PDB file of C-alpha atoms and ligand atoms in Angstrom:
ATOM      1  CA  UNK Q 291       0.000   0.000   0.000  1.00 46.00           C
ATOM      2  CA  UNK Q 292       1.488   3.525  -0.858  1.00 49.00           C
ATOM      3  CA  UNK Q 293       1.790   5.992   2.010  1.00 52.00           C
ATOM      4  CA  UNK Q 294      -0.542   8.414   2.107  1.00 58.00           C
ATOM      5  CA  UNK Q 295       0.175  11.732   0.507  1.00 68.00           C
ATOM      6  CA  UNK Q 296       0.040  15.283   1.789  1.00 63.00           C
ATOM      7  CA  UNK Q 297      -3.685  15.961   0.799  1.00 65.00           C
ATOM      8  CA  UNK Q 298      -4.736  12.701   2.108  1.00 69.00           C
ATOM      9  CA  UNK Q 299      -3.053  13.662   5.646  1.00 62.00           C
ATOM     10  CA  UNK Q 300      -4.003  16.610   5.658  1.00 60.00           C
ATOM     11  CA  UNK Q 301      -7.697  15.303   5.094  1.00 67.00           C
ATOM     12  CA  UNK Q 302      -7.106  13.016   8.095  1.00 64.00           C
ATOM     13  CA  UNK Q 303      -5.797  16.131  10.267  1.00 61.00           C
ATOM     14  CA  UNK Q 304      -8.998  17.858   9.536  1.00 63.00           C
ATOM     15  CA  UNK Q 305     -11.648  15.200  10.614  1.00 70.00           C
ATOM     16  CA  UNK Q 306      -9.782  14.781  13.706  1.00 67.00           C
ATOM     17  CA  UNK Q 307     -10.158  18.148  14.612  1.00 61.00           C
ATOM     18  CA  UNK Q 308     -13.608  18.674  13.182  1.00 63.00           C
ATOM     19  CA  UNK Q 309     -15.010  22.252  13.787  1.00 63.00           C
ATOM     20  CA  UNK Q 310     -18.187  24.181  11.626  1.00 82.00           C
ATOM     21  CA  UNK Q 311     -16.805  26.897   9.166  1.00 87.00           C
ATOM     22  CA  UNK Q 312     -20.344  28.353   8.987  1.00 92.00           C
ATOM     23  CA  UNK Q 313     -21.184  28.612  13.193  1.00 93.00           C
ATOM     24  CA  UNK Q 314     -17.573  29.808  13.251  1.00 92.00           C
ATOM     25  CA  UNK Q 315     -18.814  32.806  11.720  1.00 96.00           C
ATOM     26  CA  UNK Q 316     -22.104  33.330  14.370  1.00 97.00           C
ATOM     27  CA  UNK Q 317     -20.154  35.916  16.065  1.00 96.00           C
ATOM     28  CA  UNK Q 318     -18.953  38.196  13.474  1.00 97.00           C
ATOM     29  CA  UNK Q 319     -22.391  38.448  12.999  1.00 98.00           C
ATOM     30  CA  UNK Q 320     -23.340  38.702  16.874  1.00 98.00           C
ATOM     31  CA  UNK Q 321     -21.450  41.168  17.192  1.00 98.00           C
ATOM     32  CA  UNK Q 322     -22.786  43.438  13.365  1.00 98.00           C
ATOM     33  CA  UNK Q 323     -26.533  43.106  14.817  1.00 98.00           C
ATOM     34  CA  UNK Q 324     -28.679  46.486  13.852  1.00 97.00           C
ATOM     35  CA  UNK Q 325     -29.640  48.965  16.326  1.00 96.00           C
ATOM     36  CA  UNK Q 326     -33.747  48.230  15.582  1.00 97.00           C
ATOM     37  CA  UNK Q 327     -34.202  44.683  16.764  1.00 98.00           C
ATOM     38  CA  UNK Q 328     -38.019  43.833  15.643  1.00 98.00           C
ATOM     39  CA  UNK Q 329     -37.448  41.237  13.086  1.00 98.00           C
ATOM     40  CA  UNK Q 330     -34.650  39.291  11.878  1.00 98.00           C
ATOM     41  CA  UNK Q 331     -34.534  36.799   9.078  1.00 98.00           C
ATOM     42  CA  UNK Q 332     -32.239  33.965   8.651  1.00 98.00           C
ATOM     43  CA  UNK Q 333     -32.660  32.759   5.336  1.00 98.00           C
ATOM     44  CA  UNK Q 334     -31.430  28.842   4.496  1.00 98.00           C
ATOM     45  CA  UNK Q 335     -31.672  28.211   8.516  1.00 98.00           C
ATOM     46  CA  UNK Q 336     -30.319  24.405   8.084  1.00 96.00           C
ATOM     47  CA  UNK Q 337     -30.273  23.252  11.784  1.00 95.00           C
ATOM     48  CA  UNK Q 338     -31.581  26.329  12.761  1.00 97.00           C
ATOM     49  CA  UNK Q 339     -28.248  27.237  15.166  1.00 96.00           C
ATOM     50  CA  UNK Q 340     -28.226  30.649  14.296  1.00 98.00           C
ATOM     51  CA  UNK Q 341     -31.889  31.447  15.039  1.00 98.00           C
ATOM     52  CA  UNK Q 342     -31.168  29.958  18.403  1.00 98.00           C
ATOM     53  CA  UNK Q 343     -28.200  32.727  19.032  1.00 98.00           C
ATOM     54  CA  UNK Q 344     -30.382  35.262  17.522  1.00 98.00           C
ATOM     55  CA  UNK Q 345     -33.652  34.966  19.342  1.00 98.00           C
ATOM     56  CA  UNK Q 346     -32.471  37.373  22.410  1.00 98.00           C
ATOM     57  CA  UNK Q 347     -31.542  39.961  20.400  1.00 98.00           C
ATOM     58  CA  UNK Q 348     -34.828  40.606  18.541  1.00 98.00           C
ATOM     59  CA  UNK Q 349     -38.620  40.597  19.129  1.00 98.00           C
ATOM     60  CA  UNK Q 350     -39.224  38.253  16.344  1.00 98.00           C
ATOM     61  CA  UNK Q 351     -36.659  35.968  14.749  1.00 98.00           C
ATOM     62  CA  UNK Q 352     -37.781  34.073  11.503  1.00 98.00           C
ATOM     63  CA  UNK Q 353     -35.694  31.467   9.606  1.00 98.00           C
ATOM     64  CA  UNK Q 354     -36.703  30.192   6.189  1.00 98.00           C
ATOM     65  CA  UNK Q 355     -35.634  27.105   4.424  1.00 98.00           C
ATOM     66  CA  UNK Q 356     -36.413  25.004   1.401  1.00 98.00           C
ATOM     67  CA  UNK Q 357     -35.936  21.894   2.669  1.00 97.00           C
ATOM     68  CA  UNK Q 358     -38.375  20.140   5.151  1.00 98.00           C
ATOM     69  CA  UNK Q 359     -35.871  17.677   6.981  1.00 97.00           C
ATOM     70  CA  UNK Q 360     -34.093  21.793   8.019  1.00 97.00           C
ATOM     71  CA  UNK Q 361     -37.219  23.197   8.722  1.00 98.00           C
ATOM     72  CA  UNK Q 362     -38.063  19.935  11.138  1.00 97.00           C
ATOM     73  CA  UNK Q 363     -34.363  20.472  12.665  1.00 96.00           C
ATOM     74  CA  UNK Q 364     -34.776  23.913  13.025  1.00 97.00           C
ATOM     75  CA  UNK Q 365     -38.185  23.810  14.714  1.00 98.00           C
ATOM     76  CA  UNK Q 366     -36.898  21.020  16.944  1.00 97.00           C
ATOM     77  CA  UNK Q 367     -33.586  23.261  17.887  1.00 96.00           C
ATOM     78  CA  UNK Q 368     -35.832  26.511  18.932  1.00 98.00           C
ATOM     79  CA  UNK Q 369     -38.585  24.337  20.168  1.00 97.00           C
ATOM     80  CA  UNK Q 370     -38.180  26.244  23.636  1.00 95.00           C
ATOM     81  CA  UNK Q 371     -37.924  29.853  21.925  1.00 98.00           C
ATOM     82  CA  UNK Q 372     -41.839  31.077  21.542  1.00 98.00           C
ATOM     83  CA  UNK Q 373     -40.358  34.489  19.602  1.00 98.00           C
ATOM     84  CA  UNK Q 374     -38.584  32.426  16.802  1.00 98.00           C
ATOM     85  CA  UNK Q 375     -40.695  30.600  13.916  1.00 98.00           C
ATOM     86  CA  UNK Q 376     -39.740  28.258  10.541  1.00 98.00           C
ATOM     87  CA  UNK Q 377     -40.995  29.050   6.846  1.00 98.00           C
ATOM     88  CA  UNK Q 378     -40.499  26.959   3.567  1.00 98.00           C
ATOM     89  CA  UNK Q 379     -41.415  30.323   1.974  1.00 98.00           C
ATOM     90  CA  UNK Q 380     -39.155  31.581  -0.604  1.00 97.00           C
ATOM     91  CA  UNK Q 381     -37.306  34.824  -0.591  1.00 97.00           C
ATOM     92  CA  UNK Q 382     -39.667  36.680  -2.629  1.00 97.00           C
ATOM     93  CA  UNK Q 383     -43.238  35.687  -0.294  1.00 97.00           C
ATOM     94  CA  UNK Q 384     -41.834  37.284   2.864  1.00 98.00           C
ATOM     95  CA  UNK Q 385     -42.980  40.176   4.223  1.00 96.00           C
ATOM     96  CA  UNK Q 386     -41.477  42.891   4.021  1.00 97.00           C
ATOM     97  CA  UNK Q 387     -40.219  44.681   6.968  1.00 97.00           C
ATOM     98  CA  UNK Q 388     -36.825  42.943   8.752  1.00 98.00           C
ATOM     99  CA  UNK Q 389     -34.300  44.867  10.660  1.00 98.00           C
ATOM    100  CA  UNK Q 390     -31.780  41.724   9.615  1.00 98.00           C
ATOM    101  CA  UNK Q 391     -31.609  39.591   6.844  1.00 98.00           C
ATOM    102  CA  UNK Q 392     -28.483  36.856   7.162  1.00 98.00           C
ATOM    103  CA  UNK Q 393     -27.395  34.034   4.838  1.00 98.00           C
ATOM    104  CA  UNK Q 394     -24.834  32.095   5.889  1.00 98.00           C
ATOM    105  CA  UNK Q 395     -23.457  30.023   3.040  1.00 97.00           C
ATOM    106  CA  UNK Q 396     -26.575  30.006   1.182  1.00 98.00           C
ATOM    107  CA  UNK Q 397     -26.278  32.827  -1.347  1.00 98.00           C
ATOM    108  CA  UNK Q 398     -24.777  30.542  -3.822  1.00 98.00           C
ATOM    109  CA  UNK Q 399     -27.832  28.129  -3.497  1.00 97.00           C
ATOM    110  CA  UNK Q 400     -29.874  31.633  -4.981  1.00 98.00           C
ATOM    111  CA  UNK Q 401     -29.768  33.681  -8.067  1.00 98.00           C
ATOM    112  CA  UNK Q 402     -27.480  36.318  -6.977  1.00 98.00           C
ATOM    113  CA  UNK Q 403     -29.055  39.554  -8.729  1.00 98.00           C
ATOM    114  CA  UNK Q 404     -32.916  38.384  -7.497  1.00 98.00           C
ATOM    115  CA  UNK Q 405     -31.512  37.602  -3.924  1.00 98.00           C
ATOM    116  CA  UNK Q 406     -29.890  41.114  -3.503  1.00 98.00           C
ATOM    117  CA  UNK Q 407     -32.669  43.031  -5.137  1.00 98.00           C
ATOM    118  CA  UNK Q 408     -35.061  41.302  -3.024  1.00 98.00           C
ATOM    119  CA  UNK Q 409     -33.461  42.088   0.458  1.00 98.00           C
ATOM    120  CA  UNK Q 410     -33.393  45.681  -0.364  1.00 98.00           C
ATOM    121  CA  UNK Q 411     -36.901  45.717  -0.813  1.00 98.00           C
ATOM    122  CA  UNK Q 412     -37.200  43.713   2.206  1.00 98.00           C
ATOM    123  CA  UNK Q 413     -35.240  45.526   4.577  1.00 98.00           C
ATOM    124  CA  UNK Q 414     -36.444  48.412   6.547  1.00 97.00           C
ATOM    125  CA  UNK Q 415     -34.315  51.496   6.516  1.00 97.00           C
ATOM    126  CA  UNK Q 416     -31.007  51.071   9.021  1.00 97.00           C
ATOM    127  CA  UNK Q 417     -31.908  47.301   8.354  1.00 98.00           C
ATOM    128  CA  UNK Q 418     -28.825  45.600   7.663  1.00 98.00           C
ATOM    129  CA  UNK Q 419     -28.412  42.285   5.223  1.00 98.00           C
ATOM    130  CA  UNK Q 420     -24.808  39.823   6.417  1.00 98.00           C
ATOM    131  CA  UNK Q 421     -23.459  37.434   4.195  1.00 98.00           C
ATOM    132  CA  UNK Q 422     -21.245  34.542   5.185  1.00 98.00           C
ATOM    133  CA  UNK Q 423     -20.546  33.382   1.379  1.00 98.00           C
ATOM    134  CA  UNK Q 424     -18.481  30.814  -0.841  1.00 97.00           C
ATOM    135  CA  UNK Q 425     -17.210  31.594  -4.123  1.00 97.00           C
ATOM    136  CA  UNK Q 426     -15.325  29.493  -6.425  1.00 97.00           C
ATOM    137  CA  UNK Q 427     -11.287  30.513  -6.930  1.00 96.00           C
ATOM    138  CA  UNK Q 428     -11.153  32.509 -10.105  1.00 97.00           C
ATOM    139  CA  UNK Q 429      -7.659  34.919  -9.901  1.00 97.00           C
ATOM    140  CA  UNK Q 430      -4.707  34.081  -8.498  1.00 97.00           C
ATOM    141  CA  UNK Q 431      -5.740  36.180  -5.582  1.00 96.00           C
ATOM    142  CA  UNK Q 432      -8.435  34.029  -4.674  1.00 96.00           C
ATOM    143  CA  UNK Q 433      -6.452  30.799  -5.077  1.00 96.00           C
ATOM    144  CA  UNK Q 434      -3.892  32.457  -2.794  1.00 95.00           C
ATOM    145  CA  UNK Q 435      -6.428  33.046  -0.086  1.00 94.00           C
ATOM    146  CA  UNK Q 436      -7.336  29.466  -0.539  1.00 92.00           C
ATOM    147  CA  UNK Q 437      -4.284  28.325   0.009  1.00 93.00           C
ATOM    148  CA  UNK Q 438      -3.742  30.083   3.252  1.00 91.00           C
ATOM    149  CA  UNK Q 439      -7.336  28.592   4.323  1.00 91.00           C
ATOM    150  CA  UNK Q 440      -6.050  25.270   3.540  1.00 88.00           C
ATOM    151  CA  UNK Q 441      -3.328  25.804   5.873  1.00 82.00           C
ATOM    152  CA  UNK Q 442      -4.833  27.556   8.659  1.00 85.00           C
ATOM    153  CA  UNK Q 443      -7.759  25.061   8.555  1.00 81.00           C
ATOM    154  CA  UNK Q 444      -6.555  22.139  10.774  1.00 75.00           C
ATOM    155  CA  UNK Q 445      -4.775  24.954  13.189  1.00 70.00           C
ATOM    156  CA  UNK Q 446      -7.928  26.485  13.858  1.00 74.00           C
ATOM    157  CA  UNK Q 447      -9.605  22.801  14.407  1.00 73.00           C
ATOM    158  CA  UNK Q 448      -6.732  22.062  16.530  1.00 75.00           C
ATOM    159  CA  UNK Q 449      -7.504  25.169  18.585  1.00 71.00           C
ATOM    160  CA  UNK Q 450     -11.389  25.134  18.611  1.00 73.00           C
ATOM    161  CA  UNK Q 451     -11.280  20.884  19.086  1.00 73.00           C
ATOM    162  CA  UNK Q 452      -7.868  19.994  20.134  1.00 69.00           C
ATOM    163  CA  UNK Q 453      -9.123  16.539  21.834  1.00 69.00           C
ATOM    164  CA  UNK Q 454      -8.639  14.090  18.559  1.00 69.00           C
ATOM    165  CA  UNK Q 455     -12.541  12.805  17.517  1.00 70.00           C
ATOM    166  CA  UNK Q 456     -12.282   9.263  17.093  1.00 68.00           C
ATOM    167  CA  UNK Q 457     -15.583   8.419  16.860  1.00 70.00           C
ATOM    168  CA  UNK Q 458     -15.873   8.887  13.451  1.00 67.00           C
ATOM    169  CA  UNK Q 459     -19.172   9.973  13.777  1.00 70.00           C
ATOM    170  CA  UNK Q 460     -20.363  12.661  11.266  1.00 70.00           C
ATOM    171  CA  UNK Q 461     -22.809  15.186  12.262  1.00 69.00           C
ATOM    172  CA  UNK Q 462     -25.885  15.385  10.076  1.00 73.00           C
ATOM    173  CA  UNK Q 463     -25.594  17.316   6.735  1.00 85.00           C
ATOM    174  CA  UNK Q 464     -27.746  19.898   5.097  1.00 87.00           C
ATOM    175  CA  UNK Q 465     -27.938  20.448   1.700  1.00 92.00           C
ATOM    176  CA  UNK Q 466     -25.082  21.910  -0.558  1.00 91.00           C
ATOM    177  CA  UNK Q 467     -24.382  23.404  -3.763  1.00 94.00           C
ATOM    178  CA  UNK Q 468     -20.893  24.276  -5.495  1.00 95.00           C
ATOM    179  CA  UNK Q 469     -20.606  27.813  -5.814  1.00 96.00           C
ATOM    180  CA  UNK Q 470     -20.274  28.912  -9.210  1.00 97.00           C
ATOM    181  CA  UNK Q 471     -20.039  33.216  -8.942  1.00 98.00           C
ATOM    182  CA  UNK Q 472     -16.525  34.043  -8.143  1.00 98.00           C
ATOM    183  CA  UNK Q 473     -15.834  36.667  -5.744  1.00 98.00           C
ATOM    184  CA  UNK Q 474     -15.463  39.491  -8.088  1.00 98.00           C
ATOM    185  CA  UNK Q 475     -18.502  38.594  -9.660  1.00 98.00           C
ATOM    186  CA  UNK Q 476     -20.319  39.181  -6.340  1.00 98.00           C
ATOM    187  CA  UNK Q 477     -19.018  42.052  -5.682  1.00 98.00           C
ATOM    188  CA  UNK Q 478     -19.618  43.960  -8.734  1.00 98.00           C
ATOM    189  CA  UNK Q 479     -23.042  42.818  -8.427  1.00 98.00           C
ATOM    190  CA  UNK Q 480     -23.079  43.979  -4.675  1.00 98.00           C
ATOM    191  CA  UNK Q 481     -21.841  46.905  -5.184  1.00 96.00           C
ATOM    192  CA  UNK Q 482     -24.103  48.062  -8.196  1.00 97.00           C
ATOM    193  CA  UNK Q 483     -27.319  46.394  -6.313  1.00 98.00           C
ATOM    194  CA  UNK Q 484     -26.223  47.465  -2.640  1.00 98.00           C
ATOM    195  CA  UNK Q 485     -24.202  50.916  -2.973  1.00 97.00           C
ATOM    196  CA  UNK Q 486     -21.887  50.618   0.260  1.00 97.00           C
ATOM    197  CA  UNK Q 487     -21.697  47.308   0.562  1.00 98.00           C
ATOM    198  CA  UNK Q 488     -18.851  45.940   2.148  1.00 98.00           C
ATOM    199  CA  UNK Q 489     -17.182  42.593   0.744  1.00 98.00           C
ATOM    200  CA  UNK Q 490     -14.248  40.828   2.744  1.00 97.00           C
ATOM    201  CA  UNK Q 491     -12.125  37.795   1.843  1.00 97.00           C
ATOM    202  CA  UNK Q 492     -12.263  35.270   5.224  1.00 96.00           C
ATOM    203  CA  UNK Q 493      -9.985  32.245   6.589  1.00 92.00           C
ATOM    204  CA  UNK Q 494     -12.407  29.223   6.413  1.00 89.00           C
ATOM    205  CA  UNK Q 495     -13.112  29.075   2.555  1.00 93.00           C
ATOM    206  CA  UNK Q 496     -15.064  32.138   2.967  1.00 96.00           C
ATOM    207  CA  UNK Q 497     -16.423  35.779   2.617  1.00 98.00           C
ATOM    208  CA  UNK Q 498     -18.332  38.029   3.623  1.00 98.00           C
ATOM    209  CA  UNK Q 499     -20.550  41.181   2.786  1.00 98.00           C
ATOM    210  CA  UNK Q 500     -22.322  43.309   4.954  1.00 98.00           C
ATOM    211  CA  UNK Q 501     -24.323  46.428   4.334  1.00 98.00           C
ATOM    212  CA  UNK Q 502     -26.555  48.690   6.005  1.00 98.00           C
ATOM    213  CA  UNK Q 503     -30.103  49.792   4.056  1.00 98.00           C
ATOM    214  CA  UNK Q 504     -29.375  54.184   4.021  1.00 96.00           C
ATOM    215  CA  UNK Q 505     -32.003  55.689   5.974  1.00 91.00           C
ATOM    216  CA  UNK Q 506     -34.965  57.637   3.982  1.00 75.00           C
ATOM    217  CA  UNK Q 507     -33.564  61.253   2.769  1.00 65.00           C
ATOM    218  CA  UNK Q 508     -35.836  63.969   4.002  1.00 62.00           C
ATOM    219  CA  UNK Q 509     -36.705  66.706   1.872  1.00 65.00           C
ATOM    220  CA  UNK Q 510     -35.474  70.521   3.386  1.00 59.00           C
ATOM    221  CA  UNK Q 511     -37.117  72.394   0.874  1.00 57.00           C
TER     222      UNK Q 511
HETATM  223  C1  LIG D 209     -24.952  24.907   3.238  1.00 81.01           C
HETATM  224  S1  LIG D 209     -26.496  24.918   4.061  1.00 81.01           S
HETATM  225  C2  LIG D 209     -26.242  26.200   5.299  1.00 81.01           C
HETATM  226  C3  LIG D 209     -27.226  26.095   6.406  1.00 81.01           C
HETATM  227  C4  LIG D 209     -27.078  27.120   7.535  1.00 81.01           C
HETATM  228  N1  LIG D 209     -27.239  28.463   7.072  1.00 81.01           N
HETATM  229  C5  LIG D 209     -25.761  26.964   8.263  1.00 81.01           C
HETATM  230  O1  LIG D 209     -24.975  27.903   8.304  1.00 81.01           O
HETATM  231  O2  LIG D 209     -25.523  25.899   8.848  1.00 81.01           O
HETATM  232  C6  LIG D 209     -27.538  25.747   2.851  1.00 81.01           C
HETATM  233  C7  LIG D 209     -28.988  25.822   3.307  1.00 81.01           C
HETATM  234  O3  LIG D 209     -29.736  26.622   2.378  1.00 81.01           O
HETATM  235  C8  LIG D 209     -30.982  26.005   2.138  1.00 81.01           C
HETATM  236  N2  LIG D 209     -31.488  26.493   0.852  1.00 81.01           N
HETATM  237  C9  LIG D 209     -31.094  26.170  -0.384  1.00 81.01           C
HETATM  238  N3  LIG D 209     -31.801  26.851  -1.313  1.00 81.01           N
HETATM  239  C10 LIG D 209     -32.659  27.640  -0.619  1.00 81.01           C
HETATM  240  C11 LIG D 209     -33.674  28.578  -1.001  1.00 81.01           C
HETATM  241  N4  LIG D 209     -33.914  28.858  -2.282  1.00 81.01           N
HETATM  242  N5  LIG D 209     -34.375  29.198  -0.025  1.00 81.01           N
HETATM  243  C12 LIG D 209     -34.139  28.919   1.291  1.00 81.01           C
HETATM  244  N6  LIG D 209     -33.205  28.027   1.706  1.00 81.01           N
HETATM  245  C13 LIG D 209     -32.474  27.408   0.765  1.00 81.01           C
HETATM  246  C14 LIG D 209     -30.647  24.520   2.165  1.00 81.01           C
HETATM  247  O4  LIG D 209     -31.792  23.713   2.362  1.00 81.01           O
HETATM  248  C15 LIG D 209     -29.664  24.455   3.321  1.00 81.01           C
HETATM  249  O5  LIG D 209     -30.305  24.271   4.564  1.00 81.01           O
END
């Protein structure tokens, strides 16, 4: 039997020191909330963990998903939380009205120009939209910033779970899509859809975009 090579190690590395690179992200966006707290919308919920962290911050926390076995999970998660509620309802059948709209990894899963439009009709002024996305590497730049992720990925899991996980238990999966808009790609649209917007490169395979929905201009004359 050959030895196993670097990738294959590495791999190994990495599900003994499992950690989530979506929850990792729960307190950037903690810590971004708006200063209205009325309604918040997590859209593609999966398990329903960030409704759970958001639900005493705001009056009314709403997560949305397409599939039924997430919307189940969810429910079951925030069973105890009476101010947070589940929805199979697409994007464009909410109501409008949020003070946060979040997607964590689930842009990709949506056409990109519908999905940004549709949150800025959505959100109320001073409502803010976060975005913990993938993109697929495109420049050099983005395979660079790859790279490091590769590398930094089993030292974080090392730090956040630095007992090994023998167990080889998996925990239950949601569904996924490969991303296909680079990150350029998002950001141009971003940035012509939601003037301001802020787009960051992340550790963790990621980015994210954040933007705030400019408060109604009063007229002085
Ligand atoms: C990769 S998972 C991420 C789940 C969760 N946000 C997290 O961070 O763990 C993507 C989620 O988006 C949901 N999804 C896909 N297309 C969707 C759509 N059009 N509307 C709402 N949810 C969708 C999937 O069912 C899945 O739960």
């Amino acid at each position: 039997m050959r030895p196993p090579g670097p990738a294959a190690a590495l791999d190994a590395l990495n599900a003994r020191h499992p950690w989530s690179h979506n929850d990792h992200f729960h307190g950037w966006i903690l810590r971004r909330l708006p200063e209205h707290r009325r309604r918040a919308i997590d859209v593609g919920c999966g398990r329903g963990g960030l409704l759970a962290r958001m639900a005493p911050h705001f009056d009314e926390v709403l997560g949305t998903d397409s599939d039924a076995e997430m919307r189940h999970r969810s429910a079951e998660r925030c069973a105890g939380l009476p101010n947070v509620s589940v929805t199979g309802s697409p994007l464009s059948e909410l109501s409008p009205g949020a003070d946060l709209i979040t997607m964590v990894a689930v842009l990709h899963h949506l056409d990109l120009a519908d999905a940004l439009t549709r949150v800025s009709d959505l959100l109320d002024p001073g409502g803010r939209f976060l975005v913990v996305g993938l993109a697929p590497p495109a420049t050099l730049h983005d395979q660079l910033w790859n790279l490091v992720s590769a590398v930094t990925n089993p030292v974080i899991g090392l730090v956040k779970h630095p007992r090994p996980d023998r167990s080889g238990r998996q925990p239950p999966g949601f569904p996924v899509a490969d991303p296909t808009v680079p990150f350029d790609e998002v950001r141009a649209h971003a940035e012509s859809l939601l003037p301001g917007a802020t787009l960051t490169r992340r550790l963790a395979f990621r980015y994210t975009l954040e933007w705030t929905k400019p408060q109604r201009r009063h007229r002085t004359t």
